[in-house]
Amino acid sequence: MKSKRRVLILFGTQTGNAEDVADRIGRYVTRMHCKAQVININDFPVTSLVHESLAIFVCSTTGNGEFPDNMKSFWKFMLRKNLPINSLCHMNFCVFGLGDSSYEKFNVVSKKLNKRLLQLGAVELIPLTLGDDQHELGYDAALDPWLLKLNNILKEFYNLPDSFIPQDIPLPPKYTVKFSEESSPLNDSAIYDRNTSFPLATLKRNVRVTADDHFQAVHLLEFGIDSDVFYDSGDVVVVWPENPPAEVEEFLLLLNVPSDTIFTLTPSDSNISLPKINPYPCTVRQCASSYFDIMSVPRRSFFEIFRLFNQDELEKEKLEEFTTALGQEELYDYCNRPRRTILEVLKDFPHTTPHVPFEYLFDMIPSIRPRSFSIASSLQAHPQEFQLLVAVVEYKTRLKKPRRGLCSNWITGLKPGATIPFSIKNGSIMLPESDVPIILIGPGTGCAPFRSFIEKRALSTIGDNYLFFGCRYKTKDFFFSEEWTKLCEKKLLNIFIAFSRDQEDKIYVQHRIKENSSLMWDLIQNKNAAIYIAGNAKQMPQGVKEAFLEIIKKEGSLSQEESERYLRTLENMKRYQIETWA
């Protein structure tokens, strides 16, 4: 195997970051005169690992320490108890993890994978390296020195020459493009093939549920679905957004290709699969609407390819700076800090953009990723329907144009009657099988999955539901207040509310939890209550955890160490579950 100079690079990702890093590693390896094979870990037969001599794993951690969807079957196989401890003794490996240190279980997926590979006898070439999205340089802060180590490892492993394919020579693109001789009869920007395998949901109602003068718009959207679609409380809806039409037109004007002519793609390597464009074959316009994520912030890998086609000395100098280790602070200041989009960058370099061959855009621009939303309704209470509670993302930076979240603005801009494809997947939290009390902590849109919990249990007249809800103002963003009030009157819900801005001192859900210390302890210790937390990952989950630790320590007369052990036991028993997002 060594003589083939082949490096297997497997990526496990939910958002696409790991794929981008894997592609960048692949290009680096290729320039070292090695054969790089970059594969989605879901598409690789795990039993073939025994035949690999060198494998690189790039994997991200999602949610509260969850494996990304495309790694779950792989990981399930890796945990088989009947795997011999020397299964992978012929494989050398290294793991590069992607995570966010603001989450409690930072990079836990890469840590678990690294440990399991060692248990199965694989040989670690580079110590586990953890990329942190919170670093001001992002994952590059860890990736740059890691690549230097990889360079030395590969030279020794394959006895490589010191020569390196020059950085100013473009590597072959992933795909070659062939345009049809005829224009598409579908001369519109419809982005989905109606013969898609995904079910369709029809928007029935779209209403803003925050006051008009509130700083944030939050919408409740009700979608009709077919009777054969099933979901359970705690499940998640996955949708595929599209780019705004005006920005799509701006993008098309920058390209020197026919916008409304159908094209097809041919992979440059048999191991490369076609991108998941829908519909396909399609026009450039349809691809720009549904596939290219032109509204995302470009990564360093974008500039590594983009700079190769410049036709202007000033632009060349700036683009080359962005691809060096020393230029990363400048790149961060240009892209990440103001959240500048790929479309805006392409417009900023008018002497380079027109010269980029269309096929290279598939190497430069990531695909639009599907977005997940906790379902805010129970199927039992709303047959043939699911509801979503969506906060519209919009904020200002130093750039003149406000930054807008792609999916939240797209989906809340839909009109009744619009149809969208969707899928259902299991959430990271689920109701207990028994009728034990449940303690729900869901400030803001974090209350969405808990509404589905409460609706389902209320229909079965299960009243031991304790909801801690937080928002800014009682009159502006108190979601579902009327229906929750009615459930309280029926003794089917107990609600504790924290309005953080309705008084001089800010009050949050963790304060309400501590105010009800003895009740919480009685529910947890004597009635086997399950605790659920959902919402923003930044500060709330840690504040809530500290509140429960304080209650356990005080009411249970335990030490700090004993209290932490008690809470870990609840986690292991699935009686303390968290679903958070950045």
PDB file of N, CA and C in Angstrom, residues 254-289:
ATOM      1  N   LEU A 254     -21.925  38.078 -12.688  1.00  0.00           N
ATOM      2  CA  LEU A 254     -20.467  38.000 -12.542  1.00  0.00           C
ATOM      3  C   LEU A 254     -19.852  36.878 -13.360  1.00  0.00           C
ATOM      4  N   LEU A 255     -20.673  35.963 -13.856  1.00  0.00           N
ATOM      5  CA  LEU A 255     -20.166  34.775 -14.531  1.00  0.00           C
ATOM      6  C   LEU A 255     -20.162  34.938 -16.045  1.00  0.00           C
ATOM      7  N   ASN A 256     -19.217  34.296 -16.678  1.00  0.00           N
ATOM      8  CA  ASN A 256     -19.152  34.299 -18.145  1.00  0.00           C
ATOM      9  C   ASN A 256     -19.667  32.971 -18.695  1.00  0.00           C
ATOM     10  N   VAL A 257     -20.856  32.595 -18.254  1.00  0.00           N
ATOM     11  CA  VAL A 257     -21.477  31.345 -18.702  1.00  0.00           C
ATOM     12  C   VAL A 257     -22.954  31.609 -18.969  1.00  0.00           C
ATOM     13  N   PRO A 258     -23.567  30.802 -19.829  1.00  0.00           N
ATOM     14  CA  PRO A 258     -25.001  30.986 -20.104  1.00  0.00           C
ATOM     15  C   PRO A 258     -25.845  30.578 -18.900  1.00  0.00           C
ATOM     16  N   SER A 259     -26.624  31.495 -18.391  1.00  0.00           N
ATOM     17  CA  SER A 259     -27.363  31.268 -17.147  1.00  0.00           C
ATOM     18  C   SER A 259     -28.480  30.254 -17.287  1.00  0.00           C
ATOM     19  N   ASP A 260     -29.113  30.199 -18.468  1.00  0.00           N
ATOM     20  CA  ASP A 260     -30.313  29.378 -18.607  1.00  0.00           C
ATOM     21  C   ASP A 260     -30.111  28.198 -19.551  1.00  0.00           C
ATOM     22  N   THR A 261     -28.874  27.746 -19.642  1.00  0.00           N
ATOM     23  CA  THR A 261     -28.554  26.559 -20.424  1.00  0.00           C
ATOM     24  C   THR A 261     -28.232  25.415 -19.476  1.00  0.00           C
ATOM     25  N   ILE A 262     -28.793  24.260 -19.762  1.00  0.00           N
ATOM     26  CA  ILE A 262     -28.570  23.095 -18.904  1.00  0.00           C
ATOM     27  C   ILE A 262     -27.131  22.620 -19.019  1.00  0.00           C
ATOM     28  N   PHE A 263     -26.566  22.195 -17.903  1.00  0.00           N
ATOM     29  CA  PHE A 263     -25.209  21.631 -17.918  1.00  0.00           C
ATOM     30  C   PHE A 263     -25.197  20.319 -17.150  1.00  0.00           C
ATOM     31  N   THR A 264     -24.182  19.526 -17.421  1.00  0.00           N
ATOM     32  CA  THR A 264     -23.952  18.280 -16.678  1.00  0.00           C
ATOM     33  C   THR A 264     -22.515  18.278 -16.172  1.00  0.00           C
ATOM     34  N   LEU A 265     -22.265  17.466 -15.148  1.00  0.00           N
ATOM     35  CA  LEU A 265     -20.944  17.387 -14.525  1.00  0.00           C
ATOM     36  C   LEU A 265     -20.391  15.964 -14.653  1.00  0.00           C
ATOM     37  N   THR A 266     -19.090  15.892 -14.879  1.00  0.00           N
ATOM     38  CA  THR A 266     -18.396  14.606 -14.899  1.00  0.00           C
ATOM     39  C   THR A 266     -17.290  14.645 -13.857  1.00  0.00           C
ATOM     40  N   PRO A 267     -17.316  13.760 -12.862  1.00  0.00           N
ATOM     41  CA  PRO A 267     -16.271  13.755 -11.831  1.00  0.00           C
ATOM     42  C   PRO A 267     -14.905  13.456 -12.433  1.00  0.00           C
ATOM     43  N   SER A 268     -13.889  14.098 -11.915  1.00  0.00           N
ATOM     44  CA  SER A 268     -12.525  13.879 -12.398  1.00  0.00           C
ATOM     45  C   SER A 268     -11.941  12.581 -11.869  1.00  0.00           C
ATOM     46  N   ASP A 269     -12.596  11.988 -10.874  1.00  0.00           N
ATOM     47  CA  ASP A 269     -12.116  10.762 -10.257  1.00  0.00           C
ATOM     48  C   ASP A 269     -13.313   9.872  -9.978  1.00  0.00           C
ATOM     49  N   SER A 270     -13.141   8.575 -10.152  1.00  0.00           N
ATOM     50  CA  SER A 270     -14.249   7.641  -9.943  1.00  0.00           C
ATOM     51  C   SER A 270     -14.723   7.602  -8.498  1.00  0.00           C
ATOM     52  N   ASN A 271     -13.872   8.064  -7.581  1.00  0.00           N
ATOM     53  CA  ASN A 271     -14.244   8.070  -6.165  1.00  0.00           C
ATOM     54  C   ASN A 271     -15.031   9.317  -5.765  1.00  0.00           C
ATOM     55  N   ILE A 272     -15.164  10.264  -6.678  1.00  0.00           N
ATOM     56  CA  ILE A 272     -15.886  11.507  -6.382  1.00  0.00           C
ATOM     57  C   ILE A 272     -17.327  11.366  -6.855  1.00  0.00           C
ATOM     58  N   SER A 273     -18.261  11.587  -5.969  1.00  0.00           N
ATOM     59  CA  SER A 273     -19.680  11.499  -6.328  1.00  0.00           C
ATOM     60  C   SER A 273     -20.168  12.846  -6.832  1.00  0.00           C
ATOM     61  N   LEU A 274     -21.247  12.815  -7.578  1.00  0.00           N
ATOM     62  CA  LEU A 274     -21.834  14.052  -8.083  1.00  0.00           C
ATOM     63  C   LEU A 274     -22.415  14.868  -6.930  1.00  0.00           C
ATOM     64  N   PRO A 275     -22.356  16.188  -7.013  1.00  0.00           N
ATOM     65  CA  PRO A 275     -22.966  17.007  -5.952  1.00  0.00           C
ATOM     66  C   PRO A 275     -24.473  16.823  -5.944  1.00  0.00           C
ATOM     67  N   LYS A 276     -25.063  17.016  -4.774  1.00  0.00           N
ATOM     68  CA  LYS A 276     -26.506  16.802  -4.624  1.00  0.00           C
ATOM     69  C   LYS A 276     -27.254  18.082  -4.997  1.00  0.00           C
ATOM     70  N   ILE A 277     -27.342  18.335  -6.314  1.00  0.00           N
ATOM     71  CA  ILE A 277     -28.089  19.485  -6.830  1.00  0.00           C
ATOM     72  C   ILE A 277     -29.487  19.004  -7.183  1.00  0.00           C
ATOM     73  N   ASN A 278     -30.486  19.799  -6.864  1.00  0.00           N
ATOM     74  CA  ASN A 278     -31.848  19.435  -7.181  1.00  0.00           C
ATOM     75  C   ASN A 278     -32.553  20.624  -7.801  1.00  0.00           C
ATOM     76  N   PRO A 279     -33.017  20.529  -9.052  1.00  0.00           N
ATOM     77  CA  PRO A 279     -32.971  19.366  -9.933  1.00  0.00           C
ATOM     78  C   PRO A 279     -31.604  19.208 -10.596  1.00  0.00           C
ATOM     79  N   TYR A 280     -31.362  18.050 -11.171  1.00  0.00           N
ATOM     80  CA  TYR A 280     -30.141  17.797 -11.924  1.00  0.00           C
ATOM     81  C   TYR A 280     -30.476  16.823 -13.041  1.00  0.00           C
ATOM     82  N   PRO A 281     -30.015  17.089 -14.276  1.00  0.00           N
ATOM     83  CA  PRO A 281     -29.254  18.256 -14.741  1.00  0.00           C
ATOM     84  C   PRO A 281     -30.071  19.535 -14.580  1.00  0.00           C
ATOM     85  N   CYS A 282     -29.364  20.640 -14.511  1.00  0.00           N
ATOM     86  CA  CYS A 282     -30.041  21.905 -14.260  1.00  0.00           C
ATOM     87  C   CYS A 282     -29.332  23.029 -14.984  1.00  0.00           C
ATOM     88  N   THR A 283     -29.874  24.214 -14.873  1.00  0.00           N
ATOM     89  CA  THR A 283     -29.243  25.399 -15.440  1.00  0.00           C
ATOM     90  C   THR A 283     -28.334  26.035 -14.389  1.00  0.00           C
ATOM     91  N   VAL A 284     -27.483  26.939 -14.828  1.00  0.00           N
ATOM     92  CA  VAL A 284     -26.626  27.668 -13.903  1.00  0.00           C
ATOM     93  C   VAL A 284     -27.489  28.476 -12.938  1.00  0.00           C
ATOM     94  N   ARG A 285     -28.593  29.012 -13.432  1.00  0.00           N
ATOM     95  CA  ARG A 285     -29.493  29.791 -12.576  1.00  0.00           C
ATOM     96  C   ARG A 285     -30.067  28.925 -11.457  1.00  0.00           C
ATOM     97  N   GLN A 286     -30.518  27.725 -11.803  1.00  0.00           N
ATOM     98  CA  GLN A 286     -31.063  26.825 -10.790  1.00  0.00           C
ATOM     99  C   GLN A 286     -29.983  26.411  -9.792  1.00  0.00           C
ATOM    100  N   CYS A 287     -28.776  26.191 -10.290  1.00  0.00           N
ATOM    101  CA  CYS A 287     -27.659  25.821  -9.417  1.00  0.00           C
ATOM    102  C   CYS A 287     -27.330  26.962  -8.466  1.00  0.00           C
ATOM    103  N   ALA A 288     -27.348  28.189  -8.980  1.00  0.00           N
ATOM    104  CA  ALA A 288     -27.068  29.352  -8.138  1.00  0.00           C
ATOM    105  C   ALA A 288     -28.155  29.562  -7.092  1.00  0.00           C
ATOM    106  N   SER A 289     -29.370  29.158  -7.391  1.00  0.00           N
ATOM    107  CA  SER A 289     -30.470  29.311  -6.447  1.00  0.00           C
ATOM    108  C   SER A 289     -30.436  28.263  -5.351  1.00  0.00           C
TER     109      SER A 289
END
